[in-house]
Every structure is written in C-alpha cells, then in structure tokens.
XYZ file of C-alpha atoms in Angstrom:
456
model
C -50.685 -38.884 77.086
C -52.427 -36.670 79.661
C -52.614 -37.696 83.303
C -56.365 -38.169 82.991
C -56.136 -40.629 80.121
C -53.255 -42.470 81.813
C -55.428 -43.003 84.878
C -58.470 -43.840 82.751
C -56.707 -46.619 80.848
C -54.954 -47.863 84.006
C -58.381 -48.227 85.596
C -59.688 -50.245 82.664
C -56.655 -52.530 82.757
C -57.015 -52.991 86.503
C -60.686 -53.879 86.245
C -60.171 -56.286 83.360
C -57.355 -58.033 85.238
C -59.300 -58.299 88.479
C -62.228 -59.980 86.744
C -60.009 -63.028 86.224
C -59.141 -63.336 89.922
C -62.532 -64.146 91.457
C -63.159 -67.895 91.504
C -66.686 -69.144 91.039
C -66.785 -71.273 94.184
C -65.011 -69.239 96.851
C -67.212 -66.194 97.471
C -65.163 -63.040 98.011
C -61.455 -63.092 97.240
C -58.703 -60.495 97.478
C -56.945 -59.153 94.445
C -53.323 -58.411 93.797
C -52.317 -55.134 95.523
C -50.828 -53.486 92.426
C -54.146 -53.793 90.564
C -55.997 -52.157 93.430
C -53.491 -49.283 93.551
C -53.914 -48.480 89.877
C -57.674 -48.239 90.206
C -57.474 -46.168 93.361
C -55.792 -43.336 91.467
C -58.744 -43.223 89.084
C -61.609 -43.469 91.530
C -60.161 -41.179 94.177
C -60.521 -38.139 91.931
C -62.605 -35.788 94.066
C -64.083 -33.938 91.096
C -64.517 -34.468 87.368
C -61.604 -33.488 85.077
C -61.335 -29.707 84.938
C -61.198 -29.713 81.153
C -64.676 -29.815 79.653
C -63.518 -31.788 76.611
C -61.795 -34.392 78.813
C -64.903 -34.712 80.958
C -67.034 -35.409 77.905
C -64.453 -37.776 76.437
C -64.520 -39.705 79.722
C -68.303 -40.003 79.753
C -68.590 -40.753 76.043
C -66.062 -43.573 76.388
C -68.207 -45.036 79.162
C -71.287 -44.487 76.993
C -69.762 -46.419 74.087
C -68.962 -49.355 76.370
C -72.585 -49.397 77.533
C -73.790 -49.535 73.932
C -71.517 -52.501 73.228
C -72.906 -54.138 76.364
C -76.477 -53.751 75.075
C -75.390 -55.229 71.738
C -74.034 -58.296 73.518
C -77.128 -58.640 75.716
C -79.440 -58.615 72.723
C -77.530 -61.568 71.333
C -78.171 -63.696 74.429
C -81.138 -65.155 76.214
C -81.331 -63.932 79.779
C -83.844 -62.777 82.327
C -87.574 -63.058 82.904
C -89.675 -59.995 83.487
C -92.107 -59.124 86.221
C -95.508 -57.549 85.774
C -98.214 -56.230 88.028
C -101.273 -54.099 87.447
C -101.826 -53.312 91.106
C -102.908 -49.732 91.732
C -101.386 -48.232 94.837
C -100.760 -44.897 96.516
C -98.333 -42.493 94.930
C -94.837 -42.121 96.314
C -93.979 -38.469 96.744
C -91.551 -37.146 94.159
C -87.959 -37.735 95.239
C -85.505 -35.029 94.100
C -83.497 -36.219 91.097
C -80.263 -34.394 90.278
C -77.545 -34.420 87.633
C -74.445 -36.401 88.588
C -72.162 -34.195 86.508
C -70.492 -32.659 89.581
C -69.599 -36.196 90.723
C -68.091 -37.263 87.435
C -71.176 -39.088 86.158
C -73.345 -38.399 83.131
C -76.266 -40.058 84.926
C -78.758 -38.859 87.555
C -79.004 -39.599 91.255
C -81.368 -39.584 94.216
C -80.785 -39.850 97.949
C -81.905 -43.287 99.165
C -82.403 -44.099 102.854
C -81.269 -47.470 104.176
C -81.077 -49.220 107.526
C -82.268 -48.565 111.080
C -81.585 -45.822 111.991
C -81.917 -44.425 108.467
C -78.840 -43.111 106.684
C -79.035 -41.575 103.219
C -76.902 -42.479 100.209
C -76.236 -40.984 96.763
C -77.520 -43.534 94.249
C -77.516 -43.515 90.428
C -80.955 -44.217 88.931
C -80.643 -46.736 86.093
C -83.554 -48.094 84.041
C -81.147 -50.485 82.303
C -80.160 -52.276 85.532
C -82.227 -54.888 87.346
C -80.230 -54.964 90.579
C -79.579 -52.354 93.277
C -76.391 -52.213 95.334
C -74.250 -49.848 97.358
C -70.782 -49.941 98.866
C -70.594 -51.449 102.349
C -68.114 -51.561 105.185
C -65.705 -53.155 105.824
C -64.915 -52.942 102.062
C -63.282 -56.352 102.336
C -61.555 -55.973 98.958
C -62.095 -52.458 97.610
C -64.386 -49.405 97.733
C -63.966 -46.317 95.574
C -64.144 -42.823 97.056
C -67.811 -41.866 97.434
C -69.936 -38.860 98.337
C -71.235 -40.130 101.693
C -69.874 -42.253 104.553
C -69.856 -45.902 103.472
C -72.863 -47.897 104.710
C -72.063 -49.870 107.858
C -74.264 -53.000 108.086
C -73.338 -53.591 111.720
C -74.792 -50.196 112.639
C -78.245 -51.130 111.278
C -80.544 -52.987 113.662
C -82.548 -54.423 110.747
C -79.739 -55.561 108.423
C -79.319 -59.213 107.511
C -77.710 -61.237 104.751
C -79.828 -63.382 102.442
C -79.040 -67.144 102.590
C -77.921 -69.150 99.588
C -81.068 -71.300 99.720
C -83.415 -68.316 99.256
C -85.506 -67.631 96.169
C -83.886 -64.182 95.927
C -80.462 -65.802 95.597
C -81.802 -68.043 92.848
C -83.136 -64.950 91.054
C -79.735 -63.257 90.870
C -78.829 -64.823 87.519
C -81.747 -63.108 85.794
C -81.030 -59.774 87.489
C -77.241 -59.617 87.101
C -76.621 -62.089 84.262
C -74.061 -63.734 86.557
C -74.449 -66.930 88.573
C -74.544 -66.344 92.358
C -72.040 -68.044 94.620
C -72.177 -68.955 98.301
C -70.003 -67.947 101.234
C -68.739 -71.121 102.927
C -68.212 -69.245 106.176
C -71.655 -67.636 106.586
C -73.898 -69.352 104.003
C -74.623 -65.854 102.667
C -75.517 -65.487 98.996
C -72.785 -63.714 97.019
C -73.719 -61.587 93.981
C -71.699 -60.111 91.158
C -73.139 -57.236 89.117
C -71.019 -56.417 86.068
C -71.445 -53.667 83.496
C -70.526 -52.990 79.900
C -67.558 -50.753 80.765
C -65.949 -53.545 82.851
C -67.104 -51.926 86.091
C -68.504 -54.337 88.657
C -69.717 -54.796 92.221
C -69.208 -57.988 94.211
C -70.667 -58.582 97.665
C -73.374 -60.100 99.819
C -77.044 -60.240 98.889
C -78.680 -58.405 101.779
C -81.980 -57.206 103.195
C -82.819 -54.076 105.162
C -85.332 -51.251 105.540
C -85.551 -48.970 102.491
C -86.658 -45.362 103.063
C -87.585 -43.194 100.087
C -89.382 -40.563 102.153
C -89.828 -40.537 105.956
C -93.371 -41.885 105.623
C -92.733 -44.317 102.775
C -90.608 -47.373 103.508
C -90.139 -51.005 102.535
C -89.202 -53.245 105.437
C -87.566 -56.063 103.455
C -85.684 -54.430 100.580
C -83.283 -56.881 98.882
C -80.076 -55.353 97.507
C -76.342 -55.890 97.213
C -73.916 -54.942 99.980
C -70.764 -54.390 97.937
C -67.368 -55.467 99.235
C -65.480 -55.068 95.950
C -66.725 -52.185 93.814
C -64.554 -51.170 90.913
C -64.997 -49.014 87.879
C -66.374 -45.750 86.625
C -69.087 -44.854 89.142
C -67.782 -41.359 89.871
C -68.248 -40.492 93.546
C -71.726 -42.018 93.797
C -72.451 -44.660 96.452
C -74.182 -47.252 94.276
C -76.946 -47.969 91.753
C -80.734 -48.232 91.946
C -82.011 -50.728 89.379
C -85.385 -49.817 87.846
C -85.549 -52.379 85.051
C -88.464 -54.813 84.770
C -87.135 -57.693 86.867
C -88.316 -59.232 90.141
C -85.229 -58.049 92.065
C -85.353 -54.444 90.839
C -86.448 -51.738 93.233
C -89.492 -51.125 91.032
C -90.737 -54.693 91.322
C -90.079 -54.849 95.059
C -92.178 -51.710 95.571
C -94.889 -52.693 93.067
C -96.819 -54.836 95.540
C -97.415 -51.748 97.650
C -97.560 -48.968 95.069
C -98.181 -50.565 91.670
C -95.858 -51.420 88.800
C -95.096 -47.974 87.418
C -92.803 -45.001 87.869
C -92.102 -41.639 86.310
C -89.257 -39.168 86.282
C -88.157 -35.859 84.891
C -84.434 -35.348 84.303
C -83.187 -31.792 84.889
C -80.748 -30.133 82.511
C -77.141 -31.169 83.043
C -74.418 -30.426 80.493
C -76.060 -27.386 78.948
C -76.352 -25.693 82.356
C -74.013 -27.612 84.680
C -74.400 -25.224 87.624
C -78.172 -25.048 87.436
C -79.872 -25.502 90.827
C -82.954 -27.011 89.180
C -84.035 -30.478 90.258
C -85.996 -33.178 88.556
C -87.973 -35.886 90.299
C -88.447 -39.638 90.563
C -91.878 -40.910 91.573
C -92.836 -44.562 91.997
C -96.367 -45.973 91.875
C -99.249 -46.076 89.417
C -100.601 -42.800 90.762
C -97.406 -41.113 89.538
C -98.841 -41.388 86.023
C -101.609 -38.877 86.674
C -102.923 -36.926 84.997
C -102.594 -39.514 82.239
C -104.053 -37.050 79.749
C -100.801 -35.064 79.881
C -98.868 -38.004 78.409
C -98.694 -39.426 74.910
C -98.092 -43.177 75.242
C -96.344 -45.740 73.094
C -96.479 -49.508 73.722
C -93.673 -51.291 75.521
C -92.427 -54.159 73.375
C -91.381 -57.607 74.520
C -87.866 -58.681 73.617
C -87.306 -62.387 74.265
C -83.581 -61.923 74.788
C -83.924 -59.110 77.317
C -87.439 -58.742 78.740
C -86.190 -56.549 81.602
C -85.176 -53.688 79.278
C -87.666 -51.100 78.029
C -88.134 -51.455 74.264
C -90.306 -49.139 72.191
C -91.101 -48.849 68.469
C -89.304 -46.018 66.635
C -91.410 -44.974 63.635
C -89.994 -41.783 62.137
C -88.040 -38.562 62.697
C -88.550 -35.059 61.383
C -86.119 -32.124 61.181
C -87.688 -28.668 60.963
C -91.021 -30.387 60.374
C -89.827 -32.412 57.385
C -89.656 -36.220 57.549
C -86.246 -37.705 56.908
C -85.965 -39.229 53.461
C -85.176 -42.766 54.566
C -87.010 -46.030 54.081
C -89.416 -47.034 56.836
C -87.390 -50.225 57.261
C -84.394 -48.163 58.417
C -86.180 -47.473 61.703
C -86.941 -51.145 62.376
C -84.185 -51.977 64.840
C -84.515 -52.800 68.562
C -84.986 -49.445 70.315
C -84.360 -49.031 74.057
C -85.230 -46.056 76.233
C -82.544 -45.847 78.902
C -81.682 -43.418 81.692
C -78.118 -44.736 81.950
C -77.014 -43.975 78.378
C -76.149 -40.312 77.817
C -76.204 -39.755 74.050
C -78.978 -41.096 71.813
C -77.905 -43.620 69.181
C -79.875 -43.931 65.944
C -79.612 -46.483 63.115
C -76.756 -45.361 60.877
C -78.879 -44.564 57.763
C -81.279 -42.535 59.918
C -78.523 -40.681 61.752
C -76.618 -39.882 58.554
C -79.724 -38.392 56.943
C -80.600 -36.461 60.107
C -77.152 -34.897 60.469
C -77.068 -33.938 56.786
C -80.415 -32.155 57.172
C -79.126 -30.447 60.311
C -75.913 -29.312 58.598
C -77.825 -27.970 55.593
C -79.809 -25.654 57.870
C -77.139 -24.578 60.366
C -74.237 -24.170 57.928
C -76.031 -21.178 56.416
C -75.078 -19.221 59.543
C -72.450 -21.251 61.403
C -69.187 -22.706 60.163
C -68.652 -26.409 60.748
C -65.926 -27.578 63.140
C -64.090 -30.914 63.403
C -65.912 -33.605 65.349
C -65.027 -34.327 68.981
C -64.969 -37.859 70.345
C -68.030 -39.752 69.081
C -69.868 -36.547 68.098
C -69.031 -35.902 64.447
C -71.347 -32.963 63.654
C -70.002 -29.785 65.254
C -70.180 -26.033 64.624
C -68.252 -22.939 65.634
C -70.544 -21.073 67.976
C -72.035 -21.108 71.459
C -74.889 -23.324 72.536
C -77.017 -20.275 73.337
C -76.452 -18.732 69.928
C -76.871 -21.848 67.819
C -79.949 -22.976 69.768
C -81.798 -19.878 68.601
C -81.660 -20.999 64.968
C -81.312 -24.771 65.361
C -84.141 -26.751 63.739
C -86.464 -28.742 65.978
C -86.070 -32.509 65.892
C -89.104 -34.699 66.505
C -88.599 -38.379 67.334
C -91.884 -40.210 66.751
C -92.875 -43.564 68.235
C -95.709 -45.967 67.537
C -99.084 -44.584 68.624
C -98.087 -40.939 68.150
C -95.945 -40.474 71.273
C -92.948 -38.294 70.559
C -89.960 -36.391 71.874
C -89.758 -32.838 70.562
C -86.168 -31.674 70.864
C -85.151 -28.033 71.125
C -81.544 -26.890 71.229
C -80.914 -27.855 74.871
C -81.931 -31.451 74.073
C -80.148 -31.791 70.745
C -76.939 -29.732 71.069
C -74.063 -29.715 73.554
C -71.208 -27.207 73.871
C -68.185 -29.488 74.291
C -65.608 -26.725 74.288
C -65.998 -22.975 74.546
C -67.353 -21.916 71.177
C -67.660 -25.464 69.793
C -71.182 -26.922 69.821
C -72.086 -30.389 68.543
C -75.164 -32.395 67.668
C -75.663 -34.672 70.708
C -76.444 -37.870 68.811
C -74.509 -40.641 67.107
C -75.038 -43.545 64.735
C -75.316 -47.212 65.649
C -75.178 -50.306 63.468
C -78.015 -52.480 64.755
C -79.810 -50.924 67.745
C -81.215 -47.538 68.757
C -81.106 -46.099 72.261
C -82.935 -43.016 73.497
C -80.420 -41.521 75.920
C -80.891 -39.278 78.924
C -79.662 -36.112 77.186
C -82.659 -36.205 74.854
C -84.995 -36.922 77.793
C -84.014 -33.820 79.791
C -86.944 -31.688 81.052
C -89.466 -34.189 79.655
C -91.705 -36.132 82.034
C -91.303 -39.811 81.196
C -93.831 -42.321 82.558
C -93.166 -46.069 82.648
C -96.553 -47.747 83.037
C -95.021 -51.204 83.217
C -98.186 -52.947 84.411
C -99.984 -51.774 81.270
C -96.948 -52.166 78.975
C -96.571 -48.585 77.830
C -94.251 -45.557 78.113
C -95.467 -41.972 77.944
C -93.891 -38.552 77.325
C -95.130 -35.163 78.526
C -93.223 -31.958 77.663
C -93.152 -28.876 79.813
C -90.289 -29.181 82.264
C -89.861 -30.717 85.694
C -92.363 -28.631 87.661
C-alpha cells in the first residue's frame, strides 16, 4: 500500500471513530489523541499527491462518497426551502478559481470576514446549506489551511448566536443535524457533516461578511469551527449556496435578490492555467437573460434545498441515444461540489458505447482507471480533436454542449478517459461538465440557465 493510500484510509478511520465521541448534550468535546494524530498526517499535506493518478483517485473516492450521501438524503425528509423574488443590485463578480492546487476538485473564492476584514479561501458548494470556516483557538482540531486561521477575538463585530435564537432552531434544516447548546456560554453549537465522513463542529456565530470592499452584510450567520476533520484540502471552509434560509444566498437575498451565477474555469485539463471564473450574487447577475437557455427548477419534497432539474435526452455526435425516455426519469441534481457527472446506468452505458464506436476507429482503448471505465491511449489534446460532441438536454430546451475539455480527462500521461460514470437511481451534473459555461440560478423564479462561451 502506498503512503498516500495509508494516510487516506487512516483519515477515514479517524473521522469515523471521532463521530462516536461527541455527545449530544455536552457541546464541544475532545477526542482521543491517537485519532487526532492519524488525521493530522492526512490533512497536513501541503500539496496534492504528486502522482496524477493518485490525485484523481483521491478526488474520485471523495466524489463517490458524496454521491452515496445524496442517495441517502433523497431517502429522507429534511429541510425547508427559502424563496424570494426581490430584485436588487448586482454584486460584482468575485474571482472563482480551481482548488486543484490545494488538493480539492472544487472551486474557491476569497471571502472577507470580521472587523477589520480578513480574507479566507472558501469552497463554493451549491449542495450545502451552511457556511463555516475554521476558527481559533481550534479547541479540538483544525486541519492545515491556506490562510491564517480566523481569530474571533480579533474581530470587533464578532459574536456567538444564543441557543434561543431562530437561527439556532434553523440549524437542523441546514445541516441535517440537531443543534446543541454550550452550558458555559449558552452559545448554539452546530455540526455540519458530509457524505465522505468529513465534518465541522463549532459555534454558530455572526459577523460582518465582505464580498467586495463596497458590498457587505453586517449580520452574516455562519459556523466558527472548533473541530474540523476530513478531506477539505488546504481550504479554510465552505460557502453554502443551497436554497435554505441559513445559506449565504438566502442571507444576501434580502439585499440583492434570490439568484446567483457562476462560471467555473478549466481545472484538470489545464491545471496550471491562470484563467479565473467568477461568482456573482443577485438577480442582476442574470443579465442579459437572453444569453441563457433556462430549464425549470423542480421541487423535491425530501430535499427542497438542492437544485433539481429535468433531464430529457442526450445526443452523441448529433444522434439521440437509443434509450427509452423513461430511462432519463430519475432525480437529477446540478451540483458544484460533485466533480464527475453521473448518469442513469442505461443512459451512461449507451452513451459510452456510442463514444467508443467513434473513437476506437482512431484510438486504442485502455483499461479503466478508478471509477472511469472508458479510457483510450492518447493525449487529451489529440483525442479532443476527433471526440464527438455530447449534448445534455433539459426540459425547455436548455442544454450543455460538451466539447473535449468538458467530456474527457487525461488521468495519466497518454491515457485519456471519458469523464462520466453510471449511477443506479439518481443523476448529478458535476462541475467538470460545467467548466467554462455560465450557469445562472434564478432561484426566485425557479429556473436554472446555461450560456456557453467561456468565463469572460
């Protein structure tokens, strides 16, 4: 077993063990030292694994855990969604960058917090309803992060949120975990847990949020993490943009409107690219609306905070896949936190067979790697020139038109794979397929739009 995989599995064991230690009525509690030591080896890595295949295996393993998490969420009743049709001023585009250099397959922005303002490297996640970052004094554990850890005592505007507050009562819908209360300070204690067994535990807090120097929110509610364990790379925390009253989106909607848009820059295909994407919050970020093709957002009674859309059909090289229309009728989520798109198994199998039929005329097939089972001997640049276009079509005519950089990934030098996988009962449109496409979430009007053309 390589050192990387030893540390990876040690981290998972440490996290799983530590989840059993926190009691429901005692707020924050310390863990056993040996568990903390095992995890420290994993999270103190200052850069991603230097082997490309190990890096992808690491992120795909995390991706698979997230998919299982969505499966379990769809089987449960949970949160209530928020909605607003308020039209407000547009927030200037905030630079959005690939987290690949920090060991994350997700994307991050710099978020300002506190008075005076300090900036932090935060993952943007449309599948999360709650925002948090690591905080001093790291009472139990903090992983190694990109920036100095936030110090609440250095902010003149920081305060904890009491247990009796409405925000504390709303934590169950945002985190799917019951809040607890600190007996010492009467501060509300949150726990945000994720599908890969990662979690953050700390105090529900309030402070000044700064997205740009002229655009702030004086009473931003978030988590101040004192025990943060798992596979977050070297990022400082997570920004939740799901449709829930505690998400950053909903907290900003009263001022700017219930909408946001982003464009994800290329990541794996050009890992050293200096290009940036953007995140923009507010209904004015949807303009010009004529540049977008929209599809309705669907309500899912089990998970109204997630963004569901209606997958209608897929074409390869302009030809519709020969599958029954019913094969597409599974819950379909668009998600910035999942890397690789998952399609219903009958759809994926037919798609990959069509892809192989075309590409195998020029390129020899190679064994699959990790969860990607359709690979070829050749470079991404070379195969992309002859790869067939894939068009993913949603209700209302909105679509994602995928060229080589959105459908193929070079996992090892000279080995390039189709960047999709099958799934038994749900579909997820991952961030790899969203790269360089402007995606608009018009939550107030229950629709999502796509506009090709890059992140200009």
